[in-house]
Every structure is written in C-alpha cells, then in structure tokens.
Coordinates of C-alpha atoms in Angstrom, one line a residue:
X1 CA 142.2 -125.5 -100.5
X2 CA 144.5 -125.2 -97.4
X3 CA 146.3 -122.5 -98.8
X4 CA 143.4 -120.3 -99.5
X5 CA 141.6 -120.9 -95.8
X6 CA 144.8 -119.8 -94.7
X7 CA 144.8 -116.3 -96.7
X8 CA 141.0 -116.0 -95.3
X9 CA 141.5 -116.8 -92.0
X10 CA 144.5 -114.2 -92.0
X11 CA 142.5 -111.8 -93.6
X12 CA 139.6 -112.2 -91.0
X13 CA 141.9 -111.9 -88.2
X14 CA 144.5 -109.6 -89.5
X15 CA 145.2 -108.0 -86.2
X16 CA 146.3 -110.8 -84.7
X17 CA 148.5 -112.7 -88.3
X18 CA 151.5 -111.1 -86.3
X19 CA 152.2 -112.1 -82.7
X20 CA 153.9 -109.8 -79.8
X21 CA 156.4 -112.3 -78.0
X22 CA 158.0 -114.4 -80.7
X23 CA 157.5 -112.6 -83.9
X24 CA 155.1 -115.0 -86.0
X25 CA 153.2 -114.4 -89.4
X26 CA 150.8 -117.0 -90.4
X27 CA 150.5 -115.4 -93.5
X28 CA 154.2 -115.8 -94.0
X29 CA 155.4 -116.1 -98.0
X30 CA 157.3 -118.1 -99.6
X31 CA 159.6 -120.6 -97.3
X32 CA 157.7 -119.2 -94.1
X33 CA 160.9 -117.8 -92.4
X34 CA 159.0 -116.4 -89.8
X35 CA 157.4 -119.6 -88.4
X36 CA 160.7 -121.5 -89.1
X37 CA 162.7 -119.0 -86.5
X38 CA 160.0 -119.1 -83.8
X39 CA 160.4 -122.8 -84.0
X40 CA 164.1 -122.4 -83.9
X41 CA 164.0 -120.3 -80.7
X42 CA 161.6 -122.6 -78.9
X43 CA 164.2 -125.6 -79.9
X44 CA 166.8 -123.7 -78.7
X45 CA 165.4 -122.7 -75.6
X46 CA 164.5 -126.2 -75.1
X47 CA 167.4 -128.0 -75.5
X48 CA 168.8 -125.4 -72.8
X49 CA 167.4 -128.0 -70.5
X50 CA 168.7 -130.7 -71.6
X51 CA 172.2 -131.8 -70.8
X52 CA 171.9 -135.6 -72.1
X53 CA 174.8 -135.0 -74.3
X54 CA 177.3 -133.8 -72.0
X55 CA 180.2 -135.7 -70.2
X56 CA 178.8 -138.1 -67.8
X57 CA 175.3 -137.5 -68.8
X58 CA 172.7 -139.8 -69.8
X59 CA 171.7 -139.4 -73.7
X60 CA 167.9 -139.3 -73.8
X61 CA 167.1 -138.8 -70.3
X62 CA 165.6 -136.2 -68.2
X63 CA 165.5 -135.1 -64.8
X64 CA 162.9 -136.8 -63.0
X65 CA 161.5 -138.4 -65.9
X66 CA 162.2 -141.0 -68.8
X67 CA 159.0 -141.2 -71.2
X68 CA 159.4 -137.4 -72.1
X69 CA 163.2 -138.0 -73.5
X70 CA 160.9 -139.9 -76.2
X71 CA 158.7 -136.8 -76.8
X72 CA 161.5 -134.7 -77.2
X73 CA 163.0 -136.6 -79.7
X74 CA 159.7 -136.5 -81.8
X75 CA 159.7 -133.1 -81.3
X76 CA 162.7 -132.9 -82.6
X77 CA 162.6 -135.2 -85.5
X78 CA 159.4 -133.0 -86.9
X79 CA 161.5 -129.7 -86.4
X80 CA 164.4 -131.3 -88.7
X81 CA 161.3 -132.0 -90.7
X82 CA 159.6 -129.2 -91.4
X83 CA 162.5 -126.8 -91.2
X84 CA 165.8 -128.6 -92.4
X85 CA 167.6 -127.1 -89.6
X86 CA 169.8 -130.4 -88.7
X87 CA 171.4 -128.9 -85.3
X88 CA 170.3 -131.2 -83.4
X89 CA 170.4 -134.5 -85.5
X90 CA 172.9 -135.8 -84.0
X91 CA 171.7 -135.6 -80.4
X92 CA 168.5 -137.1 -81.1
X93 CA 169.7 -139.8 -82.7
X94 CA 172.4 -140.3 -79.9
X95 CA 169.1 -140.4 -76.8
X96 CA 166.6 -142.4 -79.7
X97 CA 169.8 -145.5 -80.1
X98 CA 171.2 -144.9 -76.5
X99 CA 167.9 -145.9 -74.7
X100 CA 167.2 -148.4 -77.1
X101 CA 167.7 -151.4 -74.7
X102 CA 167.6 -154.5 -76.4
X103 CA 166.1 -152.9 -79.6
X104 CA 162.5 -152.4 -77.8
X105 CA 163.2 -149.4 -75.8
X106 CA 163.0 -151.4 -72.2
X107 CA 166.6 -150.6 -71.2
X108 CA 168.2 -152.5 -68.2
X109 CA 168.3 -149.3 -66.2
X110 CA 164.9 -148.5 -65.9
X111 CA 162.8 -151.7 -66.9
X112 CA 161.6 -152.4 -63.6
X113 CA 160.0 -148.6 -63.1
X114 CA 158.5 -148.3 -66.2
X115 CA 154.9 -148.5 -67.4
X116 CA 154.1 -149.5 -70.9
X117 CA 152.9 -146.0 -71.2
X118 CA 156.0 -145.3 -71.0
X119 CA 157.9 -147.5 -73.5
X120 CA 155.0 -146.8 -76.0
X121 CA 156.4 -143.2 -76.4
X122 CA 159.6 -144.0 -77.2
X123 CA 158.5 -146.4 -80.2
X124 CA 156.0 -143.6 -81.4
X125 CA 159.4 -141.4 -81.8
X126 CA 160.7 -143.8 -83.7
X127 CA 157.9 -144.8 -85.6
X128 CA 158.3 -140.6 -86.6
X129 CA 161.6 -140.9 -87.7
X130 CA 160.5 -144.1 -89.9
X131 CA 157.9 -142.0 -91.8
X132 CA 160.0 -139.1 -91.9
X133 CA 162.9 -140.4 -93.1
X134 CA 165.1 -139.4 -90.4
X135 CA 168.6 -140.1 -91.3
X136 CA 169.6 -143.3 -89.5
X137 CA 173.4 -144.5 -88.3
X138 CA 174.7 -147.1 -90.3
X139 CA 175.7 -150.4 -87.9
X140 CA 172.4 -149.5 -86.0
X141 CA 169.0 -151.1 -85.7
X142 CA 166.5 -149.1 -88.2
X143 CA 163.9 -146.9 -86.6
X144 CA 160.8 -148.7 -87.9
X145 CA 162.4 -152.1 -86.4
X146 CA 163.0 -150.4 -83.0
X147 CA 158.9 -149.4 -82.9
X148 CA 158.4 -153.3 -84.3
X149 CA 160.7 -154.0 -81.0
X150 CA 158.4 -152.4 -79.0
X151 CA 155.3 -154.1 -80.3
X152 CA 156.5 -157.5 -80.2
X153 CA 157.5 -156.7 -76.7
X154 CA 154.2 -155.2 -75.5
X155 CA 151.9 -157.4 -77.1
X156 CA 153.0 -160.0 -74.7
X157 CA 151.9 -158.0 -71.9
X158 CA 148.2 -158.0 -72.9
X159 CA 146.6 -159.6 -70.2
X160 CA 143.3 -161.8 -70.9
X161 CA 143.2 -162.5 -67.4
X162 CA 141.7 -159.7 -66.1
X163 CA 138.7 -157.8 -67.7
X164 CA 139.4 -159.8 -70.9
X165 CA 142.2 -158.5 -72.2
X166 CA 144.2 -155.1 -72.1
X167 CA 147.7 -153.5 -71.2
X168 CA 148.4 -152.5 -67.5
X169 CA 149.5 -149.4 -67.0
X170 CA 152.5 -150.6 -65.1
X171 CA 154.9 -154.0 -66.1
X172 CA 156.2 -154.5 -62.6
X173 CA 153.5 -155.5 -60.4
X174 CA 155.5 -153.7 -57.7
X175 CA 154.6 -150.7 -58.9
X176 CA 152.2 -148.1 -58.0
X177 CA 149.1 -148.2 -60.2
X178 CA 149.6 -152.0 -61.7
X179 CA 145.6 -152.3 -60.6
X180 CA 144.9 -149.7 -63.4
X181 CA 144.9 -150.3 -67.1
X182 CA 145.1 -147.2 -69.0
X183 CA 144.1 -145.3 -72.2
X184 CA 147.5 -144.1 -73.0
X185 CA 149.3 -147.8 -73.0
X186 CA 146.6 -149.3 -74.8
X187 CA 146.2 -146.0 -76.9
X188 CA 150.0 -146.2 -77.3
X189 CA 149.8 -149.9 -78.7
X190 CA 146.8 -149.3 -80.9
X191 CA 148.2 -146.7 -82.2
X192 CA 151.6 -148.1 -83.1
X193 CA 149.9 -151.2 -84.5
X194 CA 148.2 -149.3 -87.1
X195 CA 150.8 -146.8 -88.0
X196 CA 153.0 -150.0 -88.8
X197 CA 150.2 -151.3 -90.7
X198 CA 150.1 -148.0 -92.7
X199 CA 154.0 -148.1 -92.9
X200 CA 154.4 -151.8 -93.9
X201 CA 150.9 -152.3 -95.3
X202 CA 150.6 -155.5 -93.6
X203 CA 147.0 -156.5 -93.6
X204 CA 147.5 -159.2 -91.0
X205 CA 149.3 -159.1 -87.4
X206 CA 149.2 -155.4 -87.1
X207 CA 145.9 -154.5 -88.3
X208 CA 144.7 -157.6 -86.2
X209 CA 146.3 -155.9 -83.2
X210 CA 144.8 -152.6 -84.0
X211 CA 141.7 -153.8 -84.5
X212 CA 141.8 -155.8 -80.9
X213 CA 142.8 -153.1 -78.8
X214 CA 140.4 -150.8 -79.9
X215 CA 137.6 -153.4 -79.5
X216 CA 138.7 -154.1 -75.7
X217 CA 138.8 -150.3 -75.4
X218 CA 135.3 -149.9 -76.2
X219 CA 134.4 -153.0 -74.3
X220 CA 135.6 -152.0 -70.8
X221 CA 135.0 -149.2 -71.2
X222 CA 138.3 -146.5 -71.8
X223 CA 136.2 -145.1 -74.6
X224 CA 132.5 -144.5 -74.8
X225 CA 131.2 -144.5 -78.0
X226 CA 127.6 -143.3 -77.5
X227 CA 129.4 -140.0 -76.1
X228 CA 133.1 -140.5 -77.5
X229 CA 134.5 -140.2 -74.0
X230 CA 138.0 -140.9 -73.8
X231 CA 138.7 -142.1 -70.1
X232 CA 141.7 -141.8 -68.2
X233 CA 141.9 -145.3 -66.5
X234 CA 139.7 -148.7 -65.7
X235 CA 140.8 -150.6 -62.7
X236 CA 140.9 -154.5 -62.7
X237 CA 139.4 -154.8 -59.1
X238 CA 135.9 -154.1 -60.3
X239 CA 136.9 -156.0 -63.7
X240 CA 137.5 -152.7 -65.7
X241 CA 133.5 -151.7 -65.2
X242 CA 133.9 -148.2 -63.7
X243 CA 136.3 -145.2 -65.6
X244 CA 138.2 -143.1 -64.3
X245 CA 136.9 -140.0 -65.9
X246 CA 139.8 -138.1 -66.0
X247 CA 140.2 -135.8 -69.1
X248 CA 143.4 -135.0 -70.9
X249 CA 143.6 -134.5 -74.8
X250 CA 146.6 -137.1 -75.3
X251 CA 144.4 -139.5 -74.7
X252 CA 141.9 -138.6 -77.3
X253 CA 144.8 -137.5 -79.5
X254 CA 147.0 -141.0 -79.3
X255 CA 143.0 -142.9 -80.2
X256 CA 141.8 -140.6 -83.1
X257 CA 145.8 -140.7 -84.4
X258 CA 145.4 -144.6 -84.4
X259 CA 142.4 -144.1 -86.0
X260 CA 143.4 -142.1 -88.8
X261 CA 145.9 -144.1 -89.8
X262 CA 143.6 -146.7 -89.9
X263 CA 141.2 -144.9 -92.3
X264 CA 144.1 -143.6 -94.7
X265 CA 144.9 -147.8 -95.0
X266 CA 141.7 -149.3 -95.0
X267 CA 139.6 -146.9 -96.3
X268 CA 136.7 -148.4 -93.9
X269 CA 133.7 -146.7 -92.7
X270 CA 134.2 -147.9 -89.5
X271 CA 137.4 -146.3 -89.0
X272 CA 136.2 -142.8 -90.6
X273 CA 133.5 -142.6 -88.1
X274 CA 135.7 -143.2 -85.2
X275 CA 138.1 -140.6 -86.2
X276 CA 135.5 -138.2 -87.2
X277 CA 133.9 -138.2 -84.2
X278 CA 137.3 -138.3 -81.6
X279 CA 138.0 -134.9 -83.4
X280 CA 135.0 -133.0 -83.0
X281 CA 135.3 -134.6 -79.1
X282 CA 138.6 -133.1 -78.8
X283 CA 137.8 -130.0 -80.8
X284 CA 134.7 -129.2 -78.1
X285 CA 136.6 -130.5 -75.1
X286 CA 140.4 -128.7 -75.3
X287 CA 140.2 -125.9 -77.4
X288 CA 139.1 -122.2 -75.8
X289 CA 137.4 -120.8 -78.8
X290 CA 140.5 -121.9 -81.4
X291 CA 143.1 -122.5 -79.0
X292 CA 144.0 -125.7 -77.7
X293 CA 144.3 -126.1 -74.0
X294 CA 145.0 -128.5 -71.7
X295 CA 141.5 -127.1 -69.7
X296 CA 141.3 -129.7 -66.7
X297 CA 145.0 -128.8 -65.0
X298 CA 145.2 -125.3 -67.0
X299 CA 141.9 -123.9 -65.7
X300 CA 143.6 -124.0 -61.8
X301 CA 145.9 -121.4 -62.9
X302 CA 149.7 -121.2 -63.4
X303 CA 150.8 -124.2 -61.2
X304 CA 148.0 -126.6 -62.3
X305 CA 149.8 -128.9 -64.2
X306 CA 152.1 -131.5 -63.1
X307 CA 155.4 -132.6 -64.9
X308 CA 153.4 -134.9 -67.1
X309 CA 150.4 -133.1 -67.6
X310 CA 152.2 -129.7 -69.3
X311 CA 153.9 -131.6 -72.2
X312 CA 150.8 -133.1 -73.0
X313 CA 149.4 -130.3 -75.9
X314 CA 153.0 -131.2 -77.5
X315 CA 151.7 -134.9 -78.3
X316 CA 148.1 -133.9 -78.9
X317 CA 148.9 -131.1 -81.8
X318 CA 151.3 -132.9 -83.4
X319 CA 148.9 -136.2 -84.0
X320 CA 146.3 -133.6 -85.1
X321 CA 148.7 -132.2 -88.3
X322 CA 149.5 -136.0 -88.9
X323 CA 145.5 -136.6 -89.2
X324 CA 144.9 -133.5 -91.3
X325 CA 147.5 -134.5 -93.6
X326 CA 146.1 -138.5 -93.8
X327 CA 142.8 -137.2 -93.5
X328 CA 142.6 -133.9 -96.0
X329 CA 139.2 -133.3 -95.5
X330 CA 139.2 -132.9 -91.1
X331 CA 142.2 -129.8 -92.5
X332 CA 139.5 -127.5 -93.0
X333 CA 139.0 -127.9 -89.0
X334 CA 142.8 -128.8 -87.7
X335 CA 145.1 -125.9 -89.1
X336 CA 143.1 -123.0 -88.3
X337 CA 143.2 -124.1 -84.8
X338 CA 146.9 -125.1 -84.9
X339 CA 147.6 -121.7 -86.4
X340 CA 145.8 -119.8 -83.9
X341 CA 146.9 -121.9 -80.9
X342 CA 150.5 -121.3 -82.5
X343 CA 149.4 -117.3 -82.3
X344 CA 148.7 -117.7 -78.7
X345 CA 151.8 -120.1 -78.1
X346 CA 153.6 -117.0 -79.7
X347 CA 152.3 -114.2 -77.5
X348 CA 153.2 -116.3 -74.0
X349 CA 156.7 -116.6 -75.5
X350 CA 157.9 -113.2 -73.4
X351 CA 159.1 -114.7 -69.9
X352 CA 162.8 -114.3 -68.5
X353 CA 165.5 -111.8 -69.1
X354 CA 165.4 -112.4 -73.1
X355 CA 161.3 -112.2 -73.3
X356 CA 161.9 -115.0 -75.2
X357 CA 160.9 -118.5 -73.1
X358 CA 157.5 -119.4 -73.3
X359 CA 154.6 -119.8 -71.1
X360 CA 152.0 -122.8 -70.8
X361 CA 148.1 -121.1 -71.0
X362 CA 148.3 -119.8 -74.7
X363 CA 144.9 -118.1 -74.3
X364 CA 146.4 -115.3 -72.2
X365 CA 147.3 -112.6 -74.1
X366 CA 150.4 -112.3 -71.4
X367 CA 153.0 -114.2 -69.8
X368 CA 151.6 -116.5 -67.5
X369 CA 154.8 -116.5 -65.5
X370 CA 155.0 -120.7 -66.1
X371 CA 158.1 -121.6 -67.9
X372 CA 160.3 -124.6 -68.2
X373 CA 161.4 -127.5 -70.8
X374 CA 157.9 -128.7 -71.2
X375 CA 156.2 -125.2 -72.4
X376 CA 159.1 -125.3 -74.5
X377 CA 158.5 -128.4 -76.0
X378 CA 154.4 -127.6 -76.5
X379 CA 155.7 -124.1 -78.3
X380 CA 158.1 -125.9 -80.6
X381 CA 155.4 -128.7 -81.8
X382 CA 152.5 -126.3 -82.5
X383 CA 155.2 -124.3 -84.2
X384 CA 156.0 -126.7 -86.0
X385 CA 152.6 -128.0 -86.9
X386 CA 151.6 -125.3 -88.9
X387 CA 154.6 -125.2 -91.4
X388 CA 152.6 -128.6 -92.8
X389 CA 150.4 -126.4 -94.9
X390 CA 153.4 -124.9 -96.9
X391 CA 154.9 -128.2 -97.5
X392 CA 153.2 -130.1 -101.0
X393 CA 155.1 -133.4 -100.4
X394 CA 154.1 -133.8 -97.0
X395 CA 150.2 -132.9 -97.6
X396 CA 149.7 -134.8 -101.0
X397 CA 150.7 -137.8 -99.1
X398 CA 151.2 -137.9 -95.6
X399 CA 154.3 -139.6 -93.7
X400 CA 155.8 -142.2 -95.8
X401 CA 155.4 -145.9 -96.1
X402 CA 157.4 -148.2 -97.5
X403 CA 156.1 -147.9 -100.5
X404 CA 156.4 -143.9 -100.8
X405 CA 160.0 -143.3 -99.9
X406 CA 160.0 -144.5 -96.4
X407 CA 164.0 -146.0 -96.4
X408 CA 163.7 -147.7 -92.8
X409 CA 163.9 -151.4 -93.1
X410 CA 161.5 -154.0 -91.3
X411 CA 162.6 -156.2 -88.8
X412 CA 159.8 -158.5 -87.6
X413 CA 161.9 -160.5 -84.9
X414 CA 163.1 -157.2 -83.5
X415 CA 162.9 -156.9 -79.6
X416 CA 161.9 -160.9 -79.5
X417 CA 165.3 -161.7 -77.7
X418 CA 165.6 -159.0 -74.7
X419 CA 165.4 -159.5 -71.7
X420 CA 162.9 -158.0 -69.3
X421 CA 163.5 -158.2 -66.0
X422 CA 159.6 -158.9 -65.6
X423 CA 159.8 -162.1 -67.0
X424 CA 161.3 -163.4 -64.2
X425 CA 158.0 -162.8 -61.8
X426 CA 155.4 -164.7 -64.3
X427 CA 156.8 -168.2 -64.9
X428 CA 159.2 -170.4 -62.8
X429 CA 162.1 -171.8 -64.6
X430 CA 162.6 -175.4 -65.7
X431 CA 165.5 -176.9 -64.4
X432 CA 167.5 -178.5 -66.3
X433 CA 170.5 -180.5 -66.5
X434 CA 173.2 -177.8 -66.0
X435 CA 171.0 -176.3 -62.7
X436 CA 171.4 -180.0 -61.4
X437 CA 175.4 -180.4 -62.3
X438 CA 175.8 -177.1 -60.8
X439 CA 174.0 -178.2 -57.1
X440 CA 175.7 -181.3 -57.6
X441 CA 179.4 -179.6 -57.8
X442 CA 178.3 -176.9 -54.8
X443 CA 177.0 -179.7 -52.4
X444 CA 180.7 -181.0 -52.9
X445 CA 182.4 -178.0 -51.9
X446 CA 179.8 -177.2 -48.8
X447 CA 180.7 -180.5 -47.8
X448 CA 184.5 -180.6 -48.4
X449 CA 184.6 -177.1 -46.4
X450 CA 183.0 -178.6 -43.6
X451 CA 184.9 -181.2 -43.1
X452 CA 187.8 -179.4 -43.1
X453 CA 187.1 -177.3 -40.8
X454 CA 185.6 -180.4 -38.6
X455 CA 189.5 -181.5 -38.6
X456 CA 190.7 -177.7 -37.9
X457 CA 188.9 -177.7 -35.2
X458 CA 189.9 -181.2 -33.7
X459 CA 193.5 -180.9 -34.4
X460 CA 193.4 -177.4 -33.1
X461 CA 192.5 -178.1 -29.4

C-alpha cells in the first residue's frame, strides 16, 4: 500500500519528484540510488565536522556539546541501515564504546555537567544499534546492555520528593536548571523503557517503568491530554503545576515514539489512542503544509535556532519512520510528509563553494544561507527516513527484538556498579572500621611530627 501512495503522490506532484540542490527522485526504482547518494553527501558533509577520530581528539564528542555526539551516532547507525554504506562503522562504534563510562553512558569527564536529557540520548543510540543489528566489537559491552546501563542508572534519579515523582532535568544540583523537570529526560526514560520492553518483551520492570513515567507526565502536567500539548518544562517550586509552554517537535516525537512501541507490544487501546493523537499534534503543529519544521525558532528567520534547537527535526523524523513502520496504518500520513520534507531538505542543499551543504528551513525553495553540522545531520535523517518504504524486511516488522533477529545480548545488572559522582551529594557515608584505623594511624603521625619539631626547636636555640 506504501508503495502505491508513493507512485500517486509522485504522480500528483511530478514537478517537484526531482529536487534542484542534491539530485533526489522519490520515485527512484529499483535500489533507490538516488536517495542513497543524497544521503551519502549529507554524511559526508557531516562528518566534515567532526574530528573525534583524529590524534588527540575525543571520539564521540563535539565542540561545545556532548548529547549531540549520541544523535550523530543514531544518525549514523540508520544510514549503515538503510544504505549498507559501512564508511563510517567504525567511527561510530569507536564515540558509541568511548563515552560509554561505566557501561551507562555517564563518563567521569562530564558526569557532573550533564542532564539526564543528556545521557538519555546516548542510550536511544544504542538502543538503535540493538534493533538494527549494528555490528558490535567483540570484548565489548552489547548495545542493548549499554541502553539497560542507562536505565538502571536513571531510574534512580526519579525523584518522589518533589511533585510526586519525575526526572530533573539536571543530576547535579549545581547546575543551572536542576529546579526544572523536563519532557525530554522523562520522554527520554519512557521512551527507552518501552523500546526495551518491545526489544526484550519483558512484561514487567520496563513496561512498569513506561507505564509510570507516562502517568506522572500527564499528572503534572508535561503533557495535556485534553489538548495533547507536549510541554517544554514543569518547575518544582510551584510543585510541577504551571508548564512551560515551550514547543519543539522532539518532545512530541521522543512521547508518541514511546508510545508506539508501546502499542506494537501491548496491543492496548490505551496506548493506540495516545500515539494516534501525539501524531496528528505533531502533524498540525511542525509541518508547513507537508514539510516538517521546527516553526517556533525557524519562523525568526535564518539565526533563530540555537545549537540544540537546529538538530532537533533529525530526532523528530527519524522516530516518525520508526512509528510508521511499528504502526503501518499512521504510514499513510508519515512518508508522504517525510518524502516531501526530504524534497525540501534537498533543494536547501545548494550553500558553499560545492552547492552541495545544506540549509536548515526546508520550506524555502532557496538556500537559506544557514549551514553547519546540525542541518547536516537533519538532511541525512530525513534522507534516510524515506528509503524505509523500499525496504520489505524493515516494514513487515519493524526494528528487531530479540525474538526477530535482534543479536545484542541483555544485561540486566548493566550500569548498576558505576560510579556517579552525584552520589556523593545525596547520602553521607557510614564509617566504618577502616575510616577509623585510618584517623587512628594519621593522629599518630600529626602527633609524632609535632613533637619533633617541639624538640627542633628547643635544641635549636
């Protein structure tokens, strides 16, 4: 059925089934070579940003930031996907197992300045290369036990002392912002707990989790579901009774994804309606006519969004081609808008010397003179969201379980020995025998010194 609303569509808009800028055909035959190279230029021209892998580099981060290393490895684990172009396997598994920490993606470095937000996307990554099958390095931790990692880690954050539950936004209460809890982190967690649910089909501590977070969302409230507003932040001086009403579509994106996945397990009503209606939400709210846009920073022109705010379509297009593959039916309403947001991602693809890097506002029928790694990034996923039509594997059953094919193993215990720096701040340590020995020995030596010196002293004048 996909197949033939593609042919329509193409045939209905048949002056715009090629794009100026990077060459794409919708309509493409056979193994789509035209959408696979415009996804292999915007990967290239990526990855011209990044410099991870070089000598003296840090594998997996990027200037200025360290959540988006995460989204450009599940970029880049879908490319390898839907293409089979491995050129850049081996760098993404070097940043996805370098920033691993202690196997729940909270390494030493950068624990004490990161938000859970911010952990979260680096277990979604790889959670993707768990149901993808992404080759993994033997000796190494398996993807689907570094997202169990980051679970078991972040389920002990959930605070019930303030509005009743909930993730903070931030783990160090040092940081800017640890007042807020937000619909991203809790987002993050509730969807992670249900894609391992899906993955492991474990009816129990996952799809208990999944079930909890989304109930506290709706309780505070992040999400409104008399509208099916999707809220930016709650703030735990009022108790988590006014939203911030900030409107971006990862946050719907990372809720109906969760959704979705709870659906394609359960098969509950419940969870249909919930994704059902966070699609035609984010259908209405960030797409101009078929093209999706990130309207509230892309409506104040070329410099409207910020260096979080501009990857954000990236995250948001590729959940959608995950749901219309879990989902079949919602297709009918996902890949024509994928496919003409991919048109327009094509026709902003004509800045720099090469008229090859792309822009951000994929509306414009021009170059909107915006270009960087994160337009790059938002090109290469909506690129590579629409080769999911032409692929019969993927759409007959979605990304694999454990049960389908999925070859990453579980590890339940996984992240349950790190470290966090954190800890330290919420409960002071017994002590114990050693901690007495060892004020026992350094009261000797304090004391010895002393008197030593006492006798210097004497003996000296």
């Amino acid at each position: 059925m996909i197949r033939s609303l593609i042919i329509a569509l193409g045939a209905f808009t048949a002056f715009q089934g090629i794009a100026e800028g990077i060459p794409l055909d919708i309509n493409d035959p056979g193994p789509f070579e035209s959408i696979k190279n415009a996804a292999a230029t915007a990967a290239f021209n990526m990855m011209s940003y990044y410099h991870g892998n070089e000598s003296g580099q840090i594998p997996g981060k990027l200037p200025g930031t360290w959540w988006t290393g995460g989204e450009m490895c599940m970029a880049l684990v879908q490319y390898w996907y839907w293409t089979g172009d491995t050129s850049y396997n081996d760098v993404t598994r070097q940043a996805l197992l370098w920033q691993k920490g202690h196997n729940d993606y909270l390494p030493d470095n950068y624990t004490q300045d990161l938000g859970n937000d911010d952990q979260v996307f680096w277990g979604l990554a790889a959670m993707t290369a768990a149901e993808l099958n992404f080759p993994e390095e033997d000796g190494q931790p398996s993807w689907v036990s570094l997202a169990q990692g980051v679970f078991n880690t972040q389920v002990r954050e959930w605070d019930t002392k303030n509005c009743h539950g909930g993730l903070r936004w931030q783990r160090n209460p040092l940081n800017g912002g640890w007042n807020l809890k937000n619909s991203v982190s809790n987002g993050g967690l509730f969807q992670l707990s249900s894609r391992l649910a899906r993955y492991l089909k474990d009816n129990h501590t996952y799809v208990e989790w999944a079930e909890k977070v989304w109930d506290w969302s709706v309780s505070v409230p992040l999400i409104d579901n008399s509208t099916w507003s999707v809220y930016d932040t709650v703030n735990v001086d009022d108790q988590c009774k006014s939203p911030g009403r900030d409107q971006w579509s990862y946050n719907y994106g990372i809720y109906l994804s969760g959704a979705a996945y709870m659906y394609n397990l359960t098969t509950e009503n419940k969870w249909k309606d919930v994704a059902d209606n966070l699609l035609n939400s984010t259908i209405r709210l960030f797409f101009k006519g078929m093209i999706l846009s990130e309207v509230a920073c892309e409506s104040k022109g070329a410099v409207g969004c910020d260096g979080n705010q501009d990857t954000f379509k990236s995250l948001t297009s590729s959940w959608l081609v995950f749901v219309a593959s879990i989902m079949p039916y919602t297709a009918d309403a996902i890949i024509p808008r994928l496919q003409q947001s991919a048109i327009g991602a094509a026709k902003q693809c004509t800045g720099l010397a090469d008229h090859k890097h792309c822009g951000q506002r994929w509306y414009l029928d021009k170059f909107d003179g915006t270009t960087g790694m994160h337009e790059e990034m938002c090109a290469l996923s909506i690129f590579s969201a629409i080769m999911e039509p032409f692929d019969d594997k993927h759409k007959e059953q979605g990304p694999l379980t454990a049960d389908t094919g999925g070859t990453s193993k579980s590890d339940p215990t996984a992240g349950t020995g790190s470290q966090d720096p954190q800890d330290n701040h919420k409960l002071p340590r017994e002590i114990g025998t050693a901690d007495r020995a060892g004020a026992a020995i350094i009261t000797v030596v304090v004391s010895v010194s002393w008197i030593g010196m006492m006798l210097w002293m004497v003996i000296g004048d």
